[in-house]
mmCIF file of C-alpha atoms in Angstrom:
data_model
loop_
_atom_site.group_PDB
_atom_site.id
_atom_site.type_symbol
_atom_site.label_atom_id
_atom_site.label_comp_id
_atom_site.label_asym_id
_atom_site.label_seq_id
_atom_site.Cartn_x
_atom_site.Cartn_y
_atom_site.Cartn_z
ATOM 1 C CA MET B 7 2.592 118.028 -82.807
ATOM 2 C CA LYS B 8 0.531 118.401 -85.481
ATOM 3 C CA LYS B 9 0.856 116.213 -88.805
ATOM 4 C CA CYS B 10 1.772 118.919 -90.782
ATOM 5 C CA LYS B 11 4.655 120.150 -88.864
ATOM 6 C CA VAL B 12 5.991 115.529 -88.725
ATOM 7 C CA SER B 13 5.640 115.918 -92.430
ATOM 8 C CA LEU B 14 7.595 118.937 -92.768
ATOM 9 C CA LEU B 15 10.345 117.702 -90.443
ATOM 10 C CA LEU B 16 10.892 114.050 -92.218
ATOM 11 C CA LEU B 17 10.551 115.947 -95.653
ATOM 12 C CA ILE B 18 13.767 118.195 -94.045
ATOM 13 C CA CYS B 19 15.715 114.923 -92.571
ATOM 14 C CA THR B 20 15.146 113.046 -95.653
ATOM 15 C CA VAL B 21 16.362 115.971 -97.525
ATOM 16 C CA MET B 22 20.061 115.813 -95.292
ATOM 17 C CA LEU B 23 20.567 112.409 -94.798
ATOM 18 C CA SER B 24 18.460 110.537 -96.695
ATOM 19 C CA GLY B 25 19.245 106.701 -97.818
ATOM 20 C CA CYS B 26 21.362 104.289 -100.916
ATOM 21 C CA GLY B 27 19.822 105.823 -103.418
ATOM 22 C CA ASN B 28 21.069 109.702 -103.504
ATOM 23 C CA THR B 29 23.772 110.677 -105.832
ATOM 24 C CA ILE B 30 26.816 111.829 -103.958
ATOM 25 C CA ASP B 31 29.202 114.889 -105.180
ATOM 26 C CA SER B 32 31.900 112.101 -105.413
ATOM 27 C CA GLU B 33 33.220 108.591 -104.709
ATOM 28 C CA PRO B 34 33.135 108.492 -101.249
ATOM 29 C CA SER B 35 36.223 107.650 -99.625
ATOM 30 C CA SER B 36 36.378 104.361 -98.386
ATOM 31 C CA SER B 37 39.384 104.924 -95.439
ATOM 32 C CA VAL B 38 38.245 103.737 -92.531
ATOM 33 C CA LEU B 39 36.357 107.066 -89.924
ATOM 34 C CA GLN B 40 36.147 105.855 -85.812
ATOM 35 C CA THR B 41 31.953 105.793 -85.564
ATOM 36 C CA ASP B 42 30.740 107.346 -82.857
ATOM 37 C CA ALA B 43 30.382 105.423 -79.962
ATOM 38 C CA THR B 44 27.093 107.796 -78.745
ATOM 39 C CA SER B 45 25.199 106.895 -82.016
ATOM 40 C CA GLU B 46 25.059 103.224 -81.904
ATOM 41 C CA ILE B 47 21.545 101.979 -81.644
ATOM 42 C CA SER B 48 22.221 100.921 -78.075
ATOM 43 C CA THR B 49 19.973 98.244 -78.721
ATOM 44 C CA SER B 50 20.553 96.771 -82.017
ATOM 45 C CA ALA B 51 21.859 93.419 -80.349
ATOM 46 C CA GLU B 52 18.944 92.830 -78.459
ATOM 47 C CA GLU B 53 16.286 93.904 -81.517
ATOM 48 C CA ASN B 54 19.110 91.488 -84.005
ATOM 49 C CA ALA B 55 18.572 88.295 -81.311
ATOM 50 C CA GLU B 56 14.698 88.927 -81.129
ATOM 51 C CA LEU B 57 14.749 88.991 -85.036
ATOM 52 C CA TYR B 58 16.173 85.780 -86.130
ATOM 53 C CA THR B 59 13.057 84.021 -87.414
ATOM 54 C CA GLU B 60 13.247 80.319 -87.378
ATOM 55 C CA PRO B 61 11.568 78.769 -90.154
ATOM 56 C CA ALA B 62 8.134 77.490 -89.510
ATOM 57 C CA THR B 63 8.422 74.232 -90.775
ATOM 58 C CA GLU B 64 10.653 71.503 -90.528
ATOM 59 C CA LYS B 65 13.336 71.623 -93.256
ATOM 60 C CA ALA B 66 16.818 71.348 -93.955
ATOM 61 C CA PRO B 67 19.376 73.594 -91.926
ATOM 62 C CA LEU B 68 20.182 76.822 -93.931
ATOM 63 C CA ILE B 69 24.014 76.585 -93.315
ATOM 64 C CA THR B 70 24.712 72.791 -94.745
ATOM 65 C CA VAL B 71 28.465 73.714 -95.181
ATOM 66 C CA ASP B 72 30.983 72.490 -91.697
ATOM 67 C CA VAL B 73 34.401 73.879 -93.678
ATOM 68 C CA LEU B 74 34.305 77.446 -95.368
ATOM 69 C CA PRO B 75 35.599 76.576 -99.199
ATOM 70 C CA ASP B 76 38.345 79.402 -100.170
ATOM 71 C CA TYR B 77 36.060 80.147 -102.515
ATOM 72 C CA PHE B 78 32.223 80.400 -103.879
ATOM 73 C CA GLN B 79 30.042 82.082 -106.430
ATOM 74 C CA ILE B 80 26.671 81.718 -106.726
ATOM 75 C CA ASN B 81 25.505 82.863 -110.560
ATOM 76 C CA VAL B 82 23.082 85.850 -110.135
ATOM 77 C CA THR B 83 21.733 88.536 -112.717
ATOM 78 C CA PRO B 84 22.328 92.007 -111.231
ATOM 79 C CA LEU B 85 18.823 94.091 -110.715
ATOM 80 C CA LEU B 86 19.990 97.992 -111.020
ATOM 81 C CA GLN B 87 17.519 100.554 -108.442
ATOM 82 C CA ASN B 88 17.062 103.261 -110.991
ATOM 83 C CA PRO B 89 15.738 105.076 -112.863
ATOM 84 C CA GLU B 90 12.651 103.736 -111.245
ATOM 85 C CA LEU B 91 13.447 103.179 -107.760
ATOM 86 C CA PRO B 92 16.813 106.110 -106.498
ATOM 87 C CA SER B 93 16.238 105.008 -103.384
ATOM 88 C CA GLY B 94 15.025 101.233 -103.148
ATOM 89 C CA CYS B 95 18.006 99.392 -103.280
ATOM 90 C CA GLU B 96 16.239 97.388 -100.217
ATOM 91 C CA ILE B 97 13.815 96.346 -102.261
ATOM 92 C CA THR B 98 15.886 96.136 -105.131
ATOM 93 C CA SER B 99 18.175 93.709 -103.593
ATOM 94 C CA LEU B 100 15.114 91.368 -102.763
ATOM 95 C CA THR B 101 13.419 91.056 -106.200
ATOM 96 C CA CYS B 102 17.130 90.342 -106.991
ATOM 97 C CA LEU B 103 17.008 87.460 -104.842
ATOM 98 C CA LEU B 104 13.535 86.668 -105.823
ATOM 99 C CA ASN B 105 14.557 86.745 -109.444
ATOM 100 C CA TYR B 106 17.108 84.366 -108.990
ATOM 101 C CA LEU B 107 14.829 81.954 -107.288
ATOM 102 C CA GLY B 108 12.723 82.308 -110.136
ATOM 103 C CA TYR B 109 10.342 84.538 -109.695
ATOM 104 C CA THR B 110 9.776 87.166 -112.305
ATOM 105 C CA VAL B 111 8.237 89.998 -110.230
ATOM 106 C CA ASP B 112 9.184 93.354 -111.079
ATOM 107 C CA LYS B 113 10.772 95.297 -108.262
ATOM 108 C CA GLU B 114 8.287 98.333 -108.690
ATOM 109 C CA ILE B 115 5.367 95.810 -108.332
ATOM 110 C CA MET B 116 7.727 94.603 -105.049
ATOM 111 C CA ALA B 117 7.624 98.187 -104.253
ATOM 112 C CA THR B 118 4.282 99.232 -104.525
ATOM 113 C CA THR B 119 2.262 96.563 -103.472
ATOM 114 C CA TYR B 120 4.917 94.548 -100.621
ATOM 115 C CA LEU B 121 7.482 97.082 -99.535
ATOM 116 C CA ASP B 122 5.554 98.778 -95.936
ATOM 117 C CA TYR B 123 6.015 102.370 -96.421
ATOM 118 C CA VAL B 124 5.394 105.645 -94.477
ATOM 119 C CA LEU B 125 5.214 109.221 -95.994
ATOM 120 C CA GLU B 126 3.594 110.770 -92.839
ATOM 121 C CA ASN B 127 4.446 110.113 -89.906
ATOM 122 C CA GLY B 128 7.480 108.552 -90.491
ATOM 123 C CA THR B 129 9.097 109.790 -87.173
ATOM 124 C CA ASN B 130 6.653 107.580 -85.099
ATOM 125 C CA TYR B 131 8.984 104.472 -86.707
ATOM 126 C CA SER B 132 11.866 103.190 -86.602
ATOM 127 C CA PHE B 133 13.682 101.875 -89.577
ATOM 128 C CA TYR B 134 13.045 98.101 -88.029
ATOM 129 C CA GLU B 135 9.155 99.129 -88.159
ATOM 130 C CA LYS B 136 8.885 100.290 -91.912
ATOM 131 C CA TYR B 137 10.438 101.828 -94.468
ATOM 132 C CA ILE B 138 10.735 105.493 -94.013
ATOM 133 C CA GLY B 139 9.810 107.839 -96.685
ATOM 134 C CA ASP B 140 9.237 106.962 -100.550
ATOM 135 C CA PRO B 141 11.918 104.808 -102.780
ATOM 136 C CA HIS B 142 10.072 105.967 -105.702
ATOM 137 C CA VAL B 143 11.777 109.209 -104.728
ATOM 138 C CA ASN B 144 14.196 110.983 -101.674
ATOM 139 C CA GLY B 145 13.621 108.454 -99.367
ATOM 140 C CA TYR B 146 14.995 107.558 -96.260
ATOM 141 C CA GLY B 147 15.010 103.413 -96.169
ATOM 142 C CA CYS B 148 14.533 100.605 -93.577
ATOM 143 C CA TYR B 149 16.455 97.442 -92.046
ATOM 144 C CA SER B 150 16.222 93.864 -92.519
ATOM 145 C CA PRO B 151 12.691 92.878 -90.750
ATOM 146 C CA VAL B 152 10.935 95.657 -93.235
ATOM 147 C CA ILE B 153 12.408 93.087 -95.941
ATOM 148 C CA VAL B 154 11.289 89.975 -94.350
ATOM 149 C CA LYS B 155 7.782 90.967 -94.015
ATOM 150 C CA ALA B 156 7.384 91.879 -97.556
ATOM 151 C CA ALA B 157 9.379 88.681 -99.286
ATOM 152 C CA THR B 158 7.513 86.637 -96.376
ATOM 153 C CA ASN B 159 3.809 88.084 -98.040
ATOM 154 C CA PHE B 160 4.941 87.915 -101.655
ATOM 155 C CA LEU B 161 5.793 83.799 -101.145
ATOM 156 C CA SER B 162 2.679 83.735 -99.220
ATOM 157 C CA ASP B 163 1.121 85.037 -102.119
ATOM 158 C CA GLN B 164 2.710 82.301 -104.721
ATOM 159 C CA ASN B 165 2.053 79.857 -102.263
ATOM 160 C CA SER B 166 5.201 79.341 -102.067
ATOM 161 C CA SER B 167 6.914 76.202 -99.331
ATOM 162 C CA LEU B 168 10.077 78.544 -99.071
ATOM 163 C CA GLU B 169 10.671 80.833 -96.197
ATOM 164 C CA ALA B 170 12.285 84.467 -95.669
ATOM 165 C CA VAL B 171 14.408 83.980 -92.864
ATOM 166 C CA ASN B 172 16.017 87.463 -90.566
ATOM 167 C CA ILE B 173 19.735 86.235 -89.855
ATOM 168 C CA SER B 174 20.461 89.591 -88.801
ATOM 169 C CA GLY B 175 23.238 89.789 -86.068
ATOM 170 C CA SER B 176 24.895 86.618 -87.904
ATOM 171 C CA SER B 177 28.534 86.713 -88.409
ATOM 172 C CA LYS B 178 31.342 86.739 -90.529
ATOM 173 C CA GLU B 179 31.638 83.359 -90.646
ATOM 174 C CA ASP B 180 28.123 82.667 -91.004
ATOM 175 C CA ILE B 181 27.158 84.501 -93.708
ATOM 176 C CA LEU B 182 29.818 83.393 -95.763
ATOM 177 C CA LYS B 183 28.366 79.952 -94.942
ATOM 178 C CA THR B 184 25.152 80.718 -95.783
ATOM 179 C CA VAL B 185 26.335 81.936 -99.494
ATOM 180 C CA ALA B 186 28.659 78.685 -99.521
ATOM 181 C CA SER B 187 25.248 77.013 -99.025
ATOM 182 C CA GLY B 188 24.070 78.024 -102.307
ATOM 183 C CA HIS B 189 22.307 80.747 -100.838
ATOM 184 C CA PRO B 190 22.778 84.673 -101.870
ATOM 185 C CA VAL B 191 22.001 87.211 -98.592
ATOM 186 C CA VAL B 192 20.437 90.575 -98.984
ATOM 187 C CA ILE B 193 22.813 92.403 -96.695
ATOM 188 C CA TRP B 194 22.662 95.571 -95.598
ATOM 189 C CA ASN B 195 26.577 97.930 -95.949
ATOM 190 C CA THR B 196 27.368 101.724 -97.635
ATOM 191 C CA LEU B 197 27.474 103.078 -100.831
ATOM 192 C CA SER B 198 31.285 101.829 -101.501
ATOM 193 C CA THR B 199 32.067 99.868 -97.964
ATOM 194 C CA ILE B 200 31.917 103.955 -96.574
ATOM 195 C CA LEU B 201 32.737 103.595 -92.724
ATOM 196 C CA ALA B 202 30.343 106.234 -91.880
ATOM 197 C CA GLU B 203 29.184 107.828 -88.892
ATOM 198 C CA GLU B 204 25.733 107.304 -88.250
ATOM 199 C CA SER B 205 23.666 110.886 -87.422
ATOM 200 C CA PHE B 206 21.010 111.087 -84.699
ATOM 201 C CA VAL B 207 17.103 112.011 -86.742
ATOM 202 C CA TRP B 208 14.390 111.491 -84.188
ATOM 203 C CA THR B 209 13.000 110.185 -81.239
ATOM 204 C CA THR B 210 9.771 107.853 -82.095
ATOM 205 C CA PRO B 211 6.868 108.617 -79.644
ATOM 206 C CA GLY B 212 7.629 105.225 -77.613
ATOM 207 C CA GLY B 213 10.692 107.425 -76.578
ATOM 208 C CA LYS B 214 13.475 105.459 -78.923
ATOM 209 C CA ASP B 215 16.299 107.348 -80.351
ATOM 210 C CA VAL B 216 16.529 106.913 -84.459
ATOM 211 C CA TYR B 217 19.720 106.961 -85.844
ATOM 212 C CA TRP B 218 20.730 106.511 -89.622
ATOM 213 C CA SER B 219 23.563 106.782 -92.204
ATOM 214 C CA LYS B 220 23.620 108.974 -95.147
ATOM 215 C CA TYR B 221 25.257 106.684 -97.095
ATOM 216 C CA GLU B 222 23.213 103.247 -95.851
ATOM 217 C CA HIS B 223 23.207 100.303 -98.829
ATOM 218 C CA CYS B 224 21.525 97.252 -99.261
ATOM 219 C CA MET B 225 23.215 94.795 -101.803
ATOM 220 C CA LEU B 226 22.795 90.862 -102.715
ATOM 221 C CA LEU B 227 25.863 89.115 -101.434
ATOM 222 C CA THR B 228 26.048 86.346 -104.073
ATOM 223 C CA GLY B 229 29.995 85.123 -103.665
ATOM 224 C CA TYR B 230 33.799 85.838 -101.807
ATOM 225 C CA ASN B 231 37.295 84.607 -102.444
ATOM 226 C CA MET B 232 39.335 84.295 -98.976
ATOM 227 C CA THR B 233 42.361 84.386 -101.464
ATOM 228 C CA ASP B 234 41.651 87.952 -103.209
ATOM 229 C CA GLY B 235 40.282 89.233 -99.070
ATOM 230 C CA THR B 236 37.057 89.986 -101.212
ATOM 231 C CA VAL B 237 32.881 89.386 -101.790
ATOM 232 C CA THR B 238 31.236 89.763 -104.469
ATOM 233 C CA VAL B 239 27.636 91.218 -104.244
ATOM 234 C CA CYS B 240 24.943 92.582 -106.695
ATOM 235 C CA ASP B 241 25.156 96.742 -106.315
ATOM 236 C CA PRO B 242 21.760 97.718 -107.076
ATOM 237 C CA MET B 243 23.746 101.000 -108.028
ATOM 238 C CA LYS B 244 26.351 99.601 -109.994
ATOM 239 C CA GLY B 245 25.869 95.934 -110.967
ATOM 240 C CA GLU B 246 27.783 92.995 -110.050
ATOM 241 C CA VAL B 247 30.773 93.823 -108.232
ATOM 242 C CA GLN B 248 34.040 93.329 -105.405
ATOM 243 C CA TYR B 249 34.424 94.754 -102.435
ATOM 244 C CA ASN B 250 37.329 94.492 -100.095
ATOM 245 C CA MET B 251 36.305 91.649 -97.512
ATOM 246 C CA ASN B 252 37.715 92.938 -94.252
ATOM 247 C CA GLN B 253 36.140 96.399 -95.173
ATOM 248 C CA PHE B 254 32.345 94.992 -96.114
ATOM 249 C CA PHE B 255 32.448 93.444 -93.017
ATOM 250 C CA THR B 256 33.875 95.964 -90.209
ATOM 251 C CA VAL B 257 31.070 98.387 -92.094
ATOM 252 C CA TYR B 258 28.428 95.459 -91.476
ATOM 253 C CA ASN B 259 29.420 95.022 -87.840
ATOM 254 C CA GLU B 260 30.145 98.491 -86.967
ATOM 255 C CA VAL B 261 27.567 100.842 -89.060
ATOM 256 C CA MET B 262 24.826 98.683 -89.537
ATOM 257 C CA HIS B 263 24.473 96.117 -86.732
ATOM 258 C CA GLN B 264 24.412 92.977 -88.730
ATOM 259 C CA GLN B 265 21.056 93.476 -90.560
ATOM 260 C CA ALA B 266 20.839 90.366 -93.040
ATOM 261 C CA MET B 267 17.847 88.177 -94.796
ATOM 262 C CA THR B 268 18.302 85.411 -96.860
ATOM 263 C CA ILE B 269 15.328 82.955 -98.862
ATOM 264 C CA TYR B 270 15.219 79.314 -98.749
#
C-alpha cells in the first residue's frame, strides 16, 4: 500500500477510534457490557508473560508485603494531560510517577523526547511496539512496553539506579501488594472504567490483527481501600479520584489485557 493510502487509513481510524484523550458527548456508563470474545487479542497472555522485565541488577524484591493491608495510600500529586497532550494519558501517567520519584521533568518533554510514537505507517505496528499517532492531537495510544521503554531511556539519561519494570499480567492482589509496598503503578484501564468492547483496527504486515478500545485510558494507581471497595488513582483527565475496585480490575483484566508497569 502506498504511503498516502496508509496515512489516510490511519487518519480515518484515528478519528473513529482514538484513545484516552478524546472528549466524548456524554460520560460513559459504568454498566458492565459483555466483551466480544472474538475481539480479544489472542496472544495477549503470552505477550504479557514475555514482557515481564526483571531488574538488571540484584535488589530488593518489588513486593515486600506478605499480607495485603486493608488500606494503603501513597500521596502523589496528580498531573493532568490537557490541554497540551489531549491523547497523552500514558506518558502523562509516567511523568506523574517520575515527578513523585523526585524528577521534575515535564510531560511534554517526556512526550517529545522519550515517547516512541509514529505518525505515518502506523498500521505497520501494534500498540505493544509504538504509540500510534500523536499524543499532542488525536492519537491512539500504546501499551506498557512502550512506556517501559520511555521510562528506561529517561532513567538512563539521569544515570539513575532506578529501573522501569513491566508488571503486565499481574493479578489484582499483586498489583495491590505492589502499591502497598510503596510503588505507584501505571495501569491501563478505560475512561470512567467503562467495560467497553474492543474493535478491529488493522492487520500488520507481519499478519498480526490489532484491536483497540476507543475508551482506552491510562492512570497512576496510588492507593486502595478494601473496606470501601475502592481504588485511588491519579487520573490524567480528572485528577485524584476513586473508582469501584471490582469494576476497575474487571476492565484491567478483560479489556486492557492486564497492562501495568512501575519504577523502583
